[in-house]
Amino acid sequence: DQQVKQNSPSLSVQEGRISILNCDYTNSMFDYFLWYKKYPAEGPTFLISISSIKDKNEDGRFTVFLNKSAKHLSLHIVPSQPGDSAVYFCAASAISFQKLVFGTGTRLLVSP
Amino acid sequence: EAQVTQNPRYLITVTGKKLTVTCSQNMNHEYMSWYRQDPGLGLRQIYYSMNVEVTDKGDVPEGYKVSRKEKRNFPLILESPSPNQTSLYFCASSLMRPNTGELFFGEGSRLTVL
């Protein structure tokens, strides 16, 4: 039962353009959402998060949008840079959870 | 430097030969967890620990054991490895339960069971 879904296994974008990575969830109890970035041969690293009381959180080139009614969140990267090429994992949690529930990941390739 | 350290980073073993993957964090974190990453399945939690001597099963605990005798260490034990345990394993830690705080991950341990 995949509670957090990333339906696009990969995404290719040109440098300077916007990258939009999508994530859907099914569990209404989730109240906190995070994005992690993973480079090859490294562990995932935290990128940005959002609480369910907000619908947008911005950090530099990265913005996460949350649509609770649609159970959907997205990560926008503007402008995209070649160094952003990585696998991006969406994750969700709730106050009663003892873990983060991860999606399957989206591989982003930003070409010069 | 704040970090989560896993060893070994790479290991090839044979079915049934017991092995231990060590994990150590130097951030005085209470919460530690093991995940495995498999193609098309993302990161799935194996076991977690809220504090010393407190451990519990995650989503895919079968075939694994853990212990938390010290705050900094959280080894993952495969008593009798099988080929379906071939995977990329990550240890992670956070100050408290990770629902509002970020998890810090180790660099991963790639295990192949023949």
CSV table of C-alpha atoms in Angstrom, one decimal:
chain,number,residue,atom,x,y,z
A,1,ASP,CA,0.0,0.0,0.0
A,2,GLN,CA,1.9,3.0,-1.3
A,3,GLN,CA,0.7,5.9,0.8
A,4,VAL,CA,3.0,8.4,-0.9
A,5,LYS,CA,3.3,8.3,-4.7
A,6,GLN,CA,5.6,9.9,-7.2
A,7,ASN,CA,4.2,8.9,-10.5
A,8,SER,CA,7.0,10.3,-12.6
A,9,PRO,CA,10.1,8.1,-12.4
A,10,SER,CA,12.1,10.7,-14.3
A,11,LEU,CA,12.1,14.2,-15.5
A,12,SER,CA,14.4,16.1,-18.0
A,13,VAL,CA,14.6,19.8,-18.0
A,14,GLN,CA,16.9,22.4,-19.6
A,15,GLU,CA,19.2,24.6,-17.5
A,16,GLY,CA,17.4,27.8,-16.5
A,17,ARG,CA,13.9,26.4,-16.9
A,18,ILE,CA,11.5,25.4,-14.2
A,19,SER,CA,11.5,21.8,-12.8
A,20,ILE,CA,8.2,20.7,-11.3
A,21,LEU,CA,8.2,17.4,-9.3
A,22,ASN,CA,4.9,16.0,-8.1
A,23,CYS,CA,3.8,13.9,-5.2
A,24,ASP,CA,0.4,12.5,-4.2
A,25,TYR,CA,-0.6,11.0,-0.9
A,26,THR,CA,-3.5,9.0,0.3
A,27,ASN,CA,-3.4,9.2,4.1
A,28,SER,CA,-5.4,12.1,5.5
A,29,MET,CA,-3.5,11.9,8.8
A,30,PHE,CA,-0.3,13.2,7.2
A,31,ASP,CA,0.4,16.7,8.5
A,32,TYR,CA,4.0,17.3,7.6
A,33,PHE,CA,5.7,16.8,4.2
A,34,LEU,CA,9.4,16.9,3.2
A,35,TRP,CA,11.5,16.7,0.1
A,36,TYR,CA,14.9,15.0,0.1
A,37,LYS,CA,17.5,15.0,-2.6
A,38,LYS,CA,19.8,12.1,-3.3
A,39,TYR,CA,23.0,12.0,-5.3
A,40,PRO,CA,24.6,8.7,-6.4
A,41,ALA,CA,26.6,7.0,-3.8
A,42,GLU,CA,25.4,9.4,-1.1
A,43,GLY,CA,22.5,9.3,1.4
A,44,PRO,CA,19.4,11.4,1.0
A,45,THR,CA,19.7,15.0,2.3
A,46,PHE,CA,16.9,17.2,3.5
A,47,LEU,CA,15.8,19.9,1.1
A,48,ILE,CA,12.6,21.6,2.2
A,49,SER,CA,9.5,20.9,4.2
A,50,ILE,CA,6.0,22.1,4.7
A,51,SER,CA,3.4,21.8,7.4
A,52,SER,CA,-0.2,21.1,6.6
A,53,ILE,CA,-1.2,24.5,8.0
A,54,LYS,CA,0.5,26.1,5.1
A,55,ASP,CA,0.1,25.9,1.4
A,56,LYS,CA,3.5,27.2,0.3
A,57,ASN,CA,7.0,27.3,1.6
A,58,GLU,CA,9.9,28.9,-0.2
A,59,ASP,CA,13.7,28.5,0.2
A,60,GLY,CA,15.8,30.2,-2.4
A,61,ARG,CA,15.2,28.5,-5.7
A,62,PHE,CA,13.0,25.8,-4.1
A,63,THR,CA,9.3,26.2,-3.4
A,64,VAL,CA,7.0,23.5,-2.2
A,65,PHE,CA,3.2,23.8,-2.7
A,66,LEU,CA,0.7,21.8,-0.8
A,67,ASN,CA,-2.9,21.2,-2.0
A,68,LYS,CA,-4.6,19.4,0.9
A,69,SER,CA,-8.0,19.0,-0.8
A,70,ALA,CA,-6.3,17.2,-3.7
A,71,LYS,CA,-3.7,15.4,-1.4
A,72,HIS,CA,-1.0,16.7,-3.7
A,73,LEU,CA,2.3,18.5,-3.2
A,74,SER,CA,4.8,19.7,-5.7
A,75,LEU,CA,8.4,20.9,-5.6
A,76,HIS,CA,9.3,23.8,-8.0
A,77,ILE,CA,12.9,24.5,-8.8
A,78,VAL,CA,13.6,27.8,-10.5
A,79,PRO,CA,15.9,28.3,-12.3
A,80,SER,CA,17.1,24.7,-12.6
A,81,GLN,CA,20.8,24.1,-12.6
A,82,PRO,CA,22.8,21.0,-13.7
A,83,GLY,CA,23.8,20.5,-10.1
A,84,ASP,CA,20.2,19.9,-9.3
A,85,SER,CA,20.4,16.6,-11.2
A,86,ALA,CA,19.5,14.0,-8.6
A,87,VAL,CA,16.8,11.7,-7.3
A,88,TYR,CA,14.1,13.6,-5.4
A,89,PHE,CA,12.1,11.8,-2.7
A,90,CYS,CA,8.9,13.1,-1.3
A,91,ALA,CA,8.1,12.1,2.3
A,92,ALA,CA,5.2,12.5,4.7
A,93,SER,CA,4.5,12.0,8.4
A,94,ALA,CA,2.0,12.6,11.1
A,95,ILE,CA,2.2,13.4,14.8
A,96,SER,CA,1.3,9.8,15.6
A,97,PHE,CA,3.9,8.3,13.3
A,98,GLN,CA,7.3,7.0,14.2
A,99,LYS,CA,8.7,7.4,10.7
A,100,LEU,CA,8.7,9.2,7.5
A,101,VAL,CA,6.8,7.5,4.6
A,102,PHE,CA,8.7,8.0,1.4
A,103,GLY,CA,7.7,8.0,-2.2
A,104,THR,CA,9.5,6.0,-4.9
A,105,GLY,CA,11.5,9.0,-6.1
A,106,THR,CA,11.8,11.0,-9.3
A,107,ARG,CA,15.1,11.2,-11.1
A,108,LEU,CA,15.7,14.8,-12.3
A,109,LEU,CA,18.2,15.5,-15.1
A,110,VAL,CA,19.0,19.1,-15.8
A,111,SER,CA,20.9,19.5,-19.1
A,112,PRO,CA,23.1,22.5,-19.9
B,1,GLU,CA,31.4,17.2,11.8
B,2,ALA,CA,27.9,16.0,12.4
B,3,GLN,CA,27.4,12.7,10.6
B,4,VAL,CA,25.8,9.3,10.4
B,5,THR,CA,28.5,6.6,9.7
B,6,GLN,CA,27.7,3.2,8.2
B,7,ASN,CA,30.0,0.3,7.7
B,8,PRO,CA,30.6,-1.5,5.4
B,9,ARG,CA,29.7,0.6,2.4
B,10,TYR,CA,29.8,-2.4,0.1
B,11,LEU,CA,29.5,-6.0,0.9
B,12,ILE,CA,29.0,-9.2,-1.1
B,13,THR,CA,28.1,-12.3,0.9
B,14,VAL,CA,26.5,-15.7,0.5
B,15,THR,CA,23.1,-17.0,1.6
B,16,GLY,CA,23.0,-17.9,5.3
B,17,LYS,CA,26.2,-16.1,6.4
B,18,LYS,CA,25.4,-13.8,9.3
B,19,LEU,CA,26.4,-10.2,8.9
B,20,THR,CA,26.1,-6.9,10.8
B,21,VAL,CA,25.9,-3.5,9.3
B,22,THR,CA,27.0,-0.9,11.8
B,23,CYS,CA,25.6,2.6,12.2
B,24,SER,CA,26.9,5.3,14.5
B,25,GLN,CA,25.8,9.0,14.9
B,26,ASN,CA,27.6,11.8,16.7
B,27,MET,CA,24.7,14.2,17.1
B,28,ASN,CA,23.3,12.8,20.4
B,29,HIS,CA,20.1,12.0,18.5
B,30,GLU,CA,17.4,9.9,20.3
B,31,TYR,CA,15.7,8.5,17.2
B,32,MET,CA,17.5,6.1,14.8
B,33,SER,CA,16.1,4.1,11.9
B,34,TRP,CA,17.1,1.7,9.1
B,35,TYR,CA,15.7,2.0,5.6
B,36,ARG,CA,16.2,-0.1,2.5
B,37,GLN,CA,16.0,1.3,-1.0
B,38,ASP,CA,14.9,-0.8,-3.9
B,39,PRO,CA,14.1,0.1,-7.5
B,40,GLY,CA,10.5,1.1,-7.9
B,41,LEU,CA,9.8,0.9,-4.1
B,42,GLY,CA,11.5,3.9,-2.7
B,43,LEU,CA,12.7,3.9,0.8
B,44,ARG,CA,11.0,1.5,3.2
B,45,GLN,CA,11.6,1.4,6.9
B,46,ILE,CA,13.0,-1.8,8.4
B,47,TYR,CA,13.3,-0.9,12.2
B,48,TYR,CA,13.5,2.2,14.3
B,49,SER,CA,14.5,3.1,17.8
B,50,MET,CA,13.1,6.0,19.9
B,51,ASN,CA,15.9,5.7,22.5
B,52,VAL,CA,18.3,3.3,24.2
B,53,GLU,CA,16.8,-0.2,24.6
B,54,VAL,CA,13.6,1.0,22.7
B,55,THR,CA,13.2,-0.6,19.3
B,56,ASP,CA,10.3,-1.4,17.1
B,57,LYS,CA,9.4,-2.9,13.7
B,58,GLY,CA,9.0,-0.8,10.6
B,59,ASP,CA,7.3,-1.8,7.4
B,60,VAL,CA,9.7,-4.6,6.3
B,61,PRO,CA,11.3,-6.1,9.4
B,62,GLU,CA,11.4,-9.8,8.3
B,63,GLY,CA,14.8,-11.3,8.3
B,64,TYR,CA,16.4,-8.4,10.3
B,65,LYS,CA,17.3,-7.7,13.9
B,66,VAL,CA,18.5,-4.5,15.6
B,67,SER,CA,19.8,-3.5,19.0
B,68,ARG,CA,20.2,-0.1,20.7
B,69,LYS,CA,22.5,-0.6,23.7
B,70,GLU,CA,24.1,2.8,23.3
B,71,LYS,CA,22.6,6.0,22.1
B,72,ARG,CA,25.0,6.5,19.3
B,73,ASN,CA,24.9,3.0,17.8
B,74,PHE,CA,22.2,1.1,16.0
B,75,PRO,CA,23.5,-2.0,14.2
B,76,LEU,CA,21.4,-3.9,11.7
B,77,ILE,CA,21.8,-7.7,11.9
B,78,LEU,CA,21.0,-10.2,9.2
B,79,GLU,CA,21.1,-13.5,10.9
B,80,SER,CA,20.7,-15.6,7.8
B,81,PRO,CA,20.8,-13.4,4.7
B,82,SER,CA,18.9,-14.3,1.6
B,83,PRO,CA,19.0,-13.0,-2.0
B,84,ASN,CA,15.9,-10.9,-1.5
B,85,GLN,CA,17.8,-8.9,1.1
B,86,THR,CA,20.1,-7.6,-1.7
B,87,SER,CA,19.5,-3.9,-1.4
B,88,LEU,CA,20.9,-0.5,-0.6
B,89,TYR,CA,20.6,0.2,3.1
B,90,PHE,CA,20.5,3.5,4.9
B,91,CYS,CA,20.7,4.3,8.5
B,92,ALA,CA,19.2,7.6,9.6
B,93,SER,CA,18.9,9.6,12.8
B,94,SER,CA,17.0,12.6,14.1
B,95,LEU,CA,16.8,14.5,17.4
B,96,MET,CA,13.4,13.3,18.2
B,97,ARG,CA,10.7,11.4,16.3
B,98,PRO,CA,11.1,12.6,12.7
B,99,ASN,CA,7.5,13.7,12.0
B,100,THR,CA,8.5,17.4,12.1
B,101,GLY,CA,12.2,17.2,12.0
B,102,GLU,CA,14.5,16.2,9.3
B,103,LEU,CA,16.2,12.8,9.2
B,104,PHE,CA,20.0,12.7,8.7
B,105,PHE,CA,21.1,9.8,6.6
B,106,GLY,CA,24.3,7.9,6.3
B,107,GLU,CA,25.9,7.3,2.9
B,108,GLY,CA,24.4,3.9,2.5
B,109,SER,CA,25.6,0.3,2.5
B,110,ARG,CA,25.1,-1.7,-0.7
B,111,LEU,CA,24.6,-5.4,0.1
B,112,THR,CA,24.6,-8.2,-2.3
B,113,VAL,CA,23.5,-11.7,-1.2
B,114,LEU,CA,24.5,-14.5,-3.6
